[in-house]
Amino acid sequence: MGLLKQVDGARTDVSDTTSFTYYPTDDSTCATSAATCPHRKGDLWKVTNALGQVTEYLAYDGAGRVLSVKDANGVVTDYTYHPRGWLTASKVRGADDSSESDDRITTIDYWPTGLVKQVTQPDGAFTRFTYDAAHRLTDIADNAGNTIHYTLDNAGNRLKEDTKDASGTLKRTLSRIYNQLGQLATQATAQGDPTDLGYDGNGNTKTVTDALGHATQNDYDPLNRLARTLQDVGGIAAETKFGYDALDNLTKVTDPKGLDTTYAYNGLGDLTKLTSPDTGSTTYTYDSAGNRATQTDARNIKTSYGYDALNRLTQVTYPTTSLNVSYTYDVSQSTCASGETYAVGRLSRMQDGSGSTDYCYDRFGDLVRKVQTTNGKVFVVRYAYTKAGQLSRLTYPDGAVVDYVRNAQGQTTEVGVTPPGGTRQVLLNQATYYPFGAVAGWTYGNGRPMQRVLDQDYRPLAVNDTRSDGLAVGFAFDPVGNLSALTAPGNTAPVIKLDYDPLGRLTAFKDGPTDTVIDGYTYDATGNRLSAKVNTTTQTYSYPTTSHRLSSVAGTARSYDAAGNTTAIGGTAVQYVYGANGRLTQVKRSGTTVANYAYNGRGEQVRRVGKTNVYTLYDESGHWLGDYDNNGAVVQQAIWLDDLPVGVLAKTTLRYVQPDHLGTPRAVIDPVRDVAIWRWDLKGEAFGTTAPDQDPDKDGTAFVFDMRFPGQRYDALSGLNQNYFRDYESGTGRYVQSDPIGLNGGISTYGYIGSRPMASIDPMGLACSSVNGTTRCDYPGGPSFSLPTPPGWKDFNGSEWMYHHYDVRRKIGCANANGVMQDLIKHPTPSPNARPATSSGTKRNDAGVPYLPVSNFVTSYLTTDLRTGQPVVVNITAPGSFFDPGYVARTVTNGVAHTYGEGTSSVQHDKSMNGAMINWVVNELVWGDQMQGFIDENSPSCGCS
């Protein structure tokens, strides 16, 4: 029959064969009940991967559409369809096959035209879509009555977006103007502040002029590849230049200081060498399947990587073998309880220099138990979920329980805390939300209110606790969106003023009433700080001509290793020692070791050894969960509302945490006495140098709380803020290590969020933001890339309430990886009208989604993954497109085709409840199917019968 039976992969060191089995005959019921016949001869029955794991296709309808699938964990998913073939429901079965009460059922309703009308989540939350007569999306509504309305021109461009609450009150708005060619000419905020764009004859964005008149100029080579950007034309004139090879690989970036970062590739387009003025030369090798085999850094330290037959990373080995990491998949660990053993296809154990971590999953693939063993101490975290897969309960290692009560939209409205052996306490309740937006406020358990007021651009206007001792601050912004003043809530008179240069870097932190400069900063064109005036003292910063490594501050010298890690400040006064894995492992003061550090295989610092051990635990989003003492007993445990820290258990005593507009804790409240027991004043030094007040109530008892900017925790032993993958020095406003994502983190690889500490965050020491006309994004565990900032682009950093990310995967087996990649380049979106991705960006590329036929355009770039050097196709949303703002990055690596996505689209984020299903529809039925088609096309006609 010509059916594919077997695919043998490219690996020679392991057996990597995938086999396909087909039903040999019609089902016995087909002759008498054709309408309900579950399968016919030749229908795909089983797919067995290289490890023997089987996916079984149990039933089909008469049109050959799959009705039921059993995965390798034995979990069955059923599908139903409209008579016209549209998917109408997906049901993941629970443990009880006789009832649907424990199933997760998602349904999709359609208009007669085939357009999606409503998506309903397993818990009943839904989102409804309305279209005009031309089948263009005009309205979105959720089951609370919140709406988004799009005003379109005749060409379908979105001229205006209005977000309203259930009462019809306008909460968010923006407007756009397009030229006669359909190019975005102006985008304006709710206040009418414009950003204007100009184009060359080829449709490339030539100029971007902000509301203050600062212009950025882009120049292109004859192949329409970005060759030069000039920031603040006629002023700072920060120039960055780009070079390419004949295959459009990026080969050189010249920064405003005139320093070159260069890239070299092999014939398959794999990055083989990266030479940086900050991190030196790094070389790479690859195995036959394109997996990275080794990496040798400028210290001449070689890291090797191993993979299983499915090309999943299984080991990372270093010259220092105690740092080696191994990853185990598919095998349920003995620490997992009954109902937690669905491990096939998932990471189940990680062993590293700090100890081990076991992962346990339920039948829906949710992580329900994590067992972290560090230096012999065992810490168990348990998670429970709602019917829609949202967190409902978290149990900490000491037995403390935090529960989340959710409304009909899936948003958390109440958080309860039950200390071990105690009774439930309300941490907060009455939480409300902006439509398709962030939390608007809540009431703490003792009645203390917390308001979080946003303007019609969804920028913070105030964070306000109206009781004494609480956090109360207002915000003002300049026309380009820089935070320009801190005020009293509801008062326009500035308490603190903030000034910026034309590149958006903070230059002055001033007393509002007197305009006196409290702190002032100057920078070079690249973004390196040249001086800092703190009160009456001015410090000078010095750099060598050959790098961005800070060589001295106020005459105090600094030293670095070959990879650009800071190794000493002031000679032997402070010394930093790094392991073969490139992480800070030891701190010395005056030659004496004061601290040692250990990290797990996820890069989390889980053990700090000073005079005693401190063990640290994180959740699966990288939030700090707790610190534990030398005996494993709890010291403090953090409680989160999405990405905001709202409470802390000091041993078993509950305290309230009050976060600012960025999610930085600014006050800790004793709920019984109703007074602040810790305060970190927002009106202190902008980069975080000012120490918190640990005894604001003056009772003689200090409350130590080490959280700082989002993702950071202060370490008194090192004097640095541990920022997940890096260490931040608040005194200089920069990291002591170069950014591991390279230039993707900005031209100055040591800089902290573009020197905008009051307006931006970097929760993992990485970022997705725009600096100097370049937008760089780093997908967690995936590709990193850097592109010209798109017209109308809005930065996001992972802390926003609407943030989402996903990774759609298809194993390529023995398919030609380069062929699959070339198909992704030629067809960067699933639309049949899509044009190939180009290094200069294919503008207004059609990215229409068959199951959601709405106006959706992207710019499709062919660029390079700055971590691996491999090609990556990036579809970055056009302003006004259905999924704006966000991106999709598509690449083939380690034997797997990936479609990664990140963004803050109000219709796609999973916290809104509709987003999870939209993601599933778009991901699995569109991106996934397209990738599978490319894989099939590039698989050899099977002679492995």
PDB file of C-alpha atoms in Angstrom, residues 362-525:
ATOM      1  CA  ASP A 362      -0.459  13.488  36.952  1.00  0.00           C
ATOM      2  CA  ARG A 363      -2.291  12.046  33.956  1.00  0.00           C
ATOM      3  CA  PHE A 364      -2.767  15.538  32.474  1.00  0.00           C
ATOM      4  CA  GLY A 365       0.971  16.192  32.472  1.00  0.00           C
ATOM      5  CA  ASP A 366       0.828  18.645  35.373  1.00  0.00           C
ATOM      6  CA  LEU A 367       3.768  18.569  37.767  1.00  0.00           C
ATOM      7  CA  VAL A 368       2.240  17.518  41.097  1.00  0.00           C
ATOM      8  CA  ARG A 369       5.317  16.718  43.191  1.00  0.00           C
ATOM      9  CA  LYS A 370       8.927  17.859  43.195  1.00  0.00           C
ATOM     10  CA  VAL A 371      11.477  16.275  45.520  1.00  0.00           C
ATOM     11  CA  GLN A 372      14.700  18.245  45.805  1.00  0.00           C
ATOM     12  CA  THR A 373      17.582  16.635  47.656  1.00  0.00           C
ATOM     13  CA  THR A 374      20.469  18.970  48.419  1.00  0.00           C
ATOM     14  CA  ASN A 375      23.432  17.875  50.512  1.00  0.00           C
ATOM     15  CA  GLY A 376      21.272  15.099  51.957  1.00  0.00           C
ATOM     16  CA  LYS A 377      18.410  17.426  52.934  1.00  0.00           C
ATOM     17  CA  VAL A 378      15.088  16.572  51.294  1.00  0.00           C
ATOM     18  CA  PHE A 379      12.557  19.249  50.304  1.00  0.00           C
ATOM     19  CA  VAL A 380       9.185  18.229  48.888  1.00  0.00           C
ATOM     20  CA  VAL A 381       6.839  20.618  47.074  1.00  0.00           C
ATOM     21  CA  ARG A 382       3.382  19.507  45.977  1.00  0.00           C
ATOM     22  CA  TYR A 383       1.031  21.177  43.507  1.00  0.00           C
ATOM     23  CA  ALA A 384      -2.696  20.718  42.894  1.00  0.00           C
ATOM     24  CA  TYR A 385      -4.686  22.144  40.004  1.00  0.00           C
ATOM     25  CA  THR A 386      -8.175  23.174  38.967  1.00  0.00           C
ATOM     26  CA  LYS A 387     -10.115  21.380  36.274  1.00  0.00           C
ATOM     27  CA  ALA A 388      -8.673  23.887  33.808  1.00  0.00           C
ATOM     28  CA  GLY A 389      -5.105  23.109  34.884  1.00  0.00           C
ATOM     29  CA  GLN A 390      -4.527  26.222  36.982  1.00  0.00           C
ATOM     30  CA  LEU A 391      -2.757  26.108  40.330  1.00  0.00           C
ATOM     31  CA  SER A 392      -5.189  25.653  43.206  1.00  0.00           C
ATOM     32  CA  ARG A 393      -2.936  24.562  46.061  1.00  0.00           C
ATOM     33  CA  LEU A 394       0.775  24.567  46.865  1.00  0.00           C
ATOM     34  CA  THR A 395       2.185  22.567  49.765  1.00  0.00           C
ATOM     35  CA  TYR A 396       5.607  23.629  51.035  1.00  0.00           C
ATOM     36  CA  PRO A 397       8.295  21.314  52.470  1.00  0.00           C
ATOM     37  CA  ASP A 398       7.299  22.059  56.076  1.00  0.00           C
ATOM     38  CA  GLY A 399       3.643  21.252  55.385  1.00  0.00           C
ATOM     39  CA  ALA A 400       2.422  24.826  55.020  1.00  0.00           C
ATOM     40  CA  VAL A 401      -0.383  25.071  52.447  1.00  0.00           C
ATOM     41  CA  VAL A 402      -1.266  28.015  50.227  1.00  0.00           C
ATOM     42  CA  ASP A 403      -4.578  27.755  48.385  1.00  0.00           C
ATOM     43  CA  TYR A 404      -5.875  29.872  45.503  1.00  0.00           C
ATOM     44  CA  VAL A 405      -9.580  30.623  45.088  1.00  0.00           C
ATOM     45  CA  ARG A 406     -10.483  31.587  41.520  1.00  0.00           C
ATOM     46  CA  ASN A 407     -13.398  33.345  39.842  1.00  0.00           C
ATOM     47  CA  ALA A 408     -15.300  32.231  36.752  1.00  0.00           C
ATOM     48  CA  GLN A 409     -12.535  33.618  34.538  1.00  0.00           C
ATOM     49  CA  GLY A 410      -9.864  31.609  36.320  1.00  0.00           C
ATOM     50  CA  GLN A 411      -8.362  34.647  38.056  1.00  0.00           C
ATOM     51  CA  THR A 412      -7.242  34.350  41.665  1.00  0.00           C
ATOM     52  CA  THR A 413      -9.557  36.287  43.963  1.00  0.00           C
ATOM     53  CA  GLU A 414      -8.437  34.927  47.339  1.00  0.00           C
ATOM     54  CA  VAL A 415      -5.250  33.419  48.734  1.00  0.00           C
ATOM     55  CA  GLY A 416      -5.395  31.376  51.903  1.00  0.00           C
ATOM     56  CA  VAL A 417      -2.474  30.238  54.056  1.00  0.00           C
ATOM     57  CA  THR A 418      -2.486  27.309  56.455  1.00  0.00           C
ATOM     58  CA  PRO A 419       0.735  27.068  58.495  1.00  0.00           C
ATOM     59  CA  PRO A 420       1.805  23.566  59.534  1.00  0.00           C
ATOM     60  CA  GLY A 421      -0.399  22.482  62.413  1.00  0.00           C
ATOM     61  CA  GLY A 422      -2.344  25.747  62.243  1.00  0.00           C
ATOM     62  CA  THR A 423      -5.648  27.028  60.901  1.00  0.00           C
ATOM     63  CA  ARG A 424      -6.317  28.706  57.568  1.00  0.00           C
ATOM     64  CA  GLN A 425      -5.697  32.443  57.397  1.00  0.00           C
ATOM     65  CA  VAL A 426      -6.784  34.742  54.597  1.00  0.00           C
ATOM     66  CA  LEU A 427      -3.700  36.375  53.123  1.00  0.00           C
ATOM     67  CA  LEU A 428      -5.740  38.423  50.658  1.00  0.00           C
ATOM     68  CA  ASN A 429      -9.194  38.429  49.109  1.00  0.00           C
ATOM     69  CA  GLN A 430     -11.499  40.546  46.948  1.00  0.00           C
ATOM     70  CA  ALA A 431      -8.877  40.679  44.209  1.00  0.00           C
ATOM     71  CA  THR A 432     -10.140  42.368  41.040  1.00  0.00           C
ATOM     72  CA  TYR A 433      -8.633  42.690  37.583  1.00  0.00           C
ATOM     73  CA  TYR A 434      -8.514  45.019  34.639  1.00  0.00           C
ATOM     74  CA  PRO A 435     -10.242  43.580  31.568  1.00  0.00           C
ATOM     75  CA  PHE A 436      -7.758  41.358  29.767  1.00  0.00           C
ATOM     76  CA  GLY A 437      -5.144  42.843  32.063  1.00  0.00           C
ATOM     77  CA  ALA A 438      -3.372  42.818  35.389  1.00  0.00           C
ATOM     78  CA  VAL A 439      -4.675  42.736  38.939  1.00  0.00           C
ATOM     79  CA  ALA A 440      -6.358  45.997  39.979  1.00  0.00           C
ATOM     80  CA  GLY A 441      -6.183  45.491  43.717  1.00  0.00           C
ATOM     81  CA  TRP A 442      -7.024  43.338  46.696  1.00  0.00           C
ATOM     82  CA  THR A 443      -7.673  43.469  50.430  1.00  0.00           C
ATOM     83  CA  TYR A 444      -5.244  41.851  52.851  1.00  0.00           C
ATOM     84  CA  GLY A 445      -6.624  39.521  55.487  1.00  0.00           C
ATOM     85  CA  ASN A 446      -6.682  42.211  58.181  1.00  0.00           C
ATOM     86  CA  GLY A 447      -8.655  44.597  55.964  1.00  0.00           C
ATOM     87  CA  ARG A 448      -5.681  46.606  54.716  1.00  0.00           C
ATOM     88  CA  PRO A 449      -6.417  47.655  51.100  1.00  0.00           C
ATOM     89  CA  MET A 450      -4.037  47.570  48.150  1.00  0.00           C
ATOM     90  CA  GLN A 451      -4.963  49.440  44.988  1.00  0.00           C
ATOM     91  CA  ARG A 452      -3.000  49.089  41.753  1.00  0.00           C
ATOM     92  CA  VAL A 453      -4.260  51.790  39.400  1.00  0.00           C
ATOM     93  CA  LEU A 454      -3.438  51.752  35.688  1.00  0.00           C
ATOM     94  CA  ASP A 455      -3.903  54.446  33.055  1.00  0.00           C
ATOM     95  CA  GLN A 456      -5.476  53.806  29.651  1.00  0.00           C
ATOM     96  CA  ASP A 457      -2.134  52.546  28.337  1.00  0.00           C
ATOM     97  CA  TYR A 458      -2.134  50.028  31.218  1.00  0.00           C
ATOM     98  CA  ARG A 459       0.845  51.822  32.742  1.00  0.00           C
ATOM     99  CA  PRO A 460       0.857  52.220  36.543  1.00  0.00           C
ATOM    100  CA  LEU A 461      -0.699  55.407  37.897  1.00  0.00           C
ATOM    101  CA  ALA A 462      -0.499  54.392  41.550  1.00  0.00           C
ATOM    102  CA  VAL A 463       0.187  51.576  43.967  1.00  0.00           C
ATOM    103  CA  ASN A 464      -1.728  52.668  47.013  1.00  0.00           C
ATOM    104  CA  ASP A 465      -2.323  51.317  50.485  1.00  0.00           C
ATOM    105  CA  THR A 466      -4.477  53.972  52.143  1.00  0.00           C
ATOM    106  CA  ARG A 467      -3.521  52.928  55.664  1.00  0.00           C
ATOM    107  CA  SER A 468      -0.494  54.307  57.455  1.00  0.00           C
ATOM    108  CA  ASP A 469       2.841  52.526  57.043  1.00  0.00           C
ATOM    109  CA  GLY A 470       1.821  50.957  53.752  1.00  0.00           C
ATOM    110  CA  LEU A 471       3.192  51.410  50.257  1.00  0.00           C
ATOM    111  CA  ALA A 472       1.653  54.504  48.660  1.00  0.00           C
ATOM    112  CA  VAL A 473       3.165  55.976  45.514  1.00  0.00           C
ATOM    113  CA  GLY A 474       1.972  57.559  42.284  1.00  0.00           C
ATOM    114  CA  PHE A 475       3.667  57.609  38.882  1.00  0.00           C
ATOM    115  CA  ALA A 476       3.972  59.995  35.964  1.00  0.00           C
ATOM    116  CA  PHE A 477       5.389  59.340  32.503  1.00  0.00           C
ATOM    117  CA  ASP A 478       6.949  61.465  29.803  1.00  0.00           C
ATOM    118  CA  PRO A 479       5.596  61.338  26.210  1.00  0.00           C
ATOM    119  CA  VAL A 480       7.855  58.404  25.240  1.00  0.00           C
ATOM    120  CA  GLY A 481       6.820  56.316  28.226  1.00  0.00           C
ATOM    121  CA  ASN A 482       9.766  56.863  30.556  1.00  0.00           C
ATOM    122  CA  LEU A 483       8.819  56.969  34.217  1.00  0.00           C
ATOM    123  CA  SER A 484       9.387  60.676  34.880  1.00  0.00           C
ATOM    124  CA  ALA A 485       8.138  61.232  38.424  1.00  0.00           C
ATOM    125  CA  LEU A 486       7.137  59.599  41.687  1.00  0.00           C
ATOM    126  CA  THR A 487       4.260  61.361  43.395  1.00  0.00           C
ATOM    127  CA  ALA A 488       1.829  60.910  46.218  1.00  0.00           C
ATOM    128  CA  PRO A 489      -1.136  58.868  44.927  1.00  0.00           C
ATOM    129  CA  GLY A 490      -3.615  61.129  43.177  1.00  0.00           C
ATOM    130  CA  ASN A 491      -1.254  64.105  43.346  1.00  0.00           C
ATOM    131  CA  THR A 492       0.631  65.415  40.321  1.00  0.00           C
ATOM    132  CA  ALA A 493       3.309  67.241  42.356  1.00  0.00           C
ATOM    133  CA  PRO A 494       6.532  65.203  41.985  1.00  0.00           C
ATOM    134  CA  VAL A 495       8.278  63.919  45.077  1.00  0.00           C
ATOM    135  CA  ILE A 496      11.051  62.485  42.893  1.00  0.00           C
ATOM    136  CA  LYS A 497      11.867  63.459  39.312  1.00  0.00           C
ATOM    137  CA  LEU A 498      13.677  61.217  36.846  1.00  0.00           C
ATOM    138  CA  ASP A 499      15.540  62.419  33.755  1.00  0.00           C
ATOM    139  CA  TYR A 500      16.656  60.343  30.765  1.00  0.00           C
ATOM    140  CA  ASP A 501      18.934  60.801  27.788  1.00  0.00           C
ATOM    141  CA  PRO A 502      17.578  60.340  24.226  1.00  0.00           C
ATOM    142  CA  LEU A 503      18.411  56.610  24.391  1.00  0.00           C
ATOM    143  CA  GLY A 504      16.136  56.178  27.403  1.00  0.00           C
ATOM    144  CA  ARG A 505      18.890  55.761  29.995  1.00  0.00           C
ATOM    145  CA  LEU A 506      18.363  57.207  33.450  1.00  0.00           C
ATOM    146  CA  THR A 507      20.594  60.258  33.900  1.00  0.00           C
ATOM    147  CA  ALA A 508      19.218  61.940  37.022  1.00  0.00           C
ATOM    148  CA  PHE A 509      17.257  61.001  40.127  1.00  0.00           C
ATOM    149  CA  LYS A 510      16.169  64.321  41.602  1.00  0.00           C
ATOM    150  CA  ASP A 511      14.340  65.753  44.571  1.00  0.00           C
ATOM    151  CA  GLY A 512      10.978  66.864  43.225  1.00  0.00           C
ATOM    152  CA  PRO A 513      10.333  70.082  45.139  1.00  0.00           C
ATOM    153  CA  THR A 514      13.873  71.486  44.776  1.00  0.00           C
ATOM    154  CA  ASP A 515      15.015  69.833  41.519  1.00  0.00           C
ATOM    155  CA  THR A 516      18.261  68.947  43.309  1.00  0.00           C
ATOM    156  CA  VAL A 517      20.108  65.989  41.768  1.00  0.00           C
ATOM    157  CA  ILE A 518      20.315  63.193  44.326  1.00  0.00           C
ATOM    158  CA  ASP A 519      21.964  60.725  41.953  1.00  0.00           C
ATOM    159  CA  GLY A 520      23.240  61.386  38.438  1.00  0.00           C
ATOM    160  CA  TYR A 521      24.692  59.164  35.735  1.00  0.00           C
ATOM    161  CA  THR A 522      26.503  59.529  32.405  1.00  0.00           C
ATOM    162  CA  TYR A 523      27.070  56.875  29.737  1.00  0.00           C
ATOM    163  CA  ASP A 524      29.043  56.232  26.590  1.00  0.00           C
ATOM    164  CA  ALA A 525      27.211  55.546  23.334  1.00  0.00           C
TER     165      ALA A 525
END
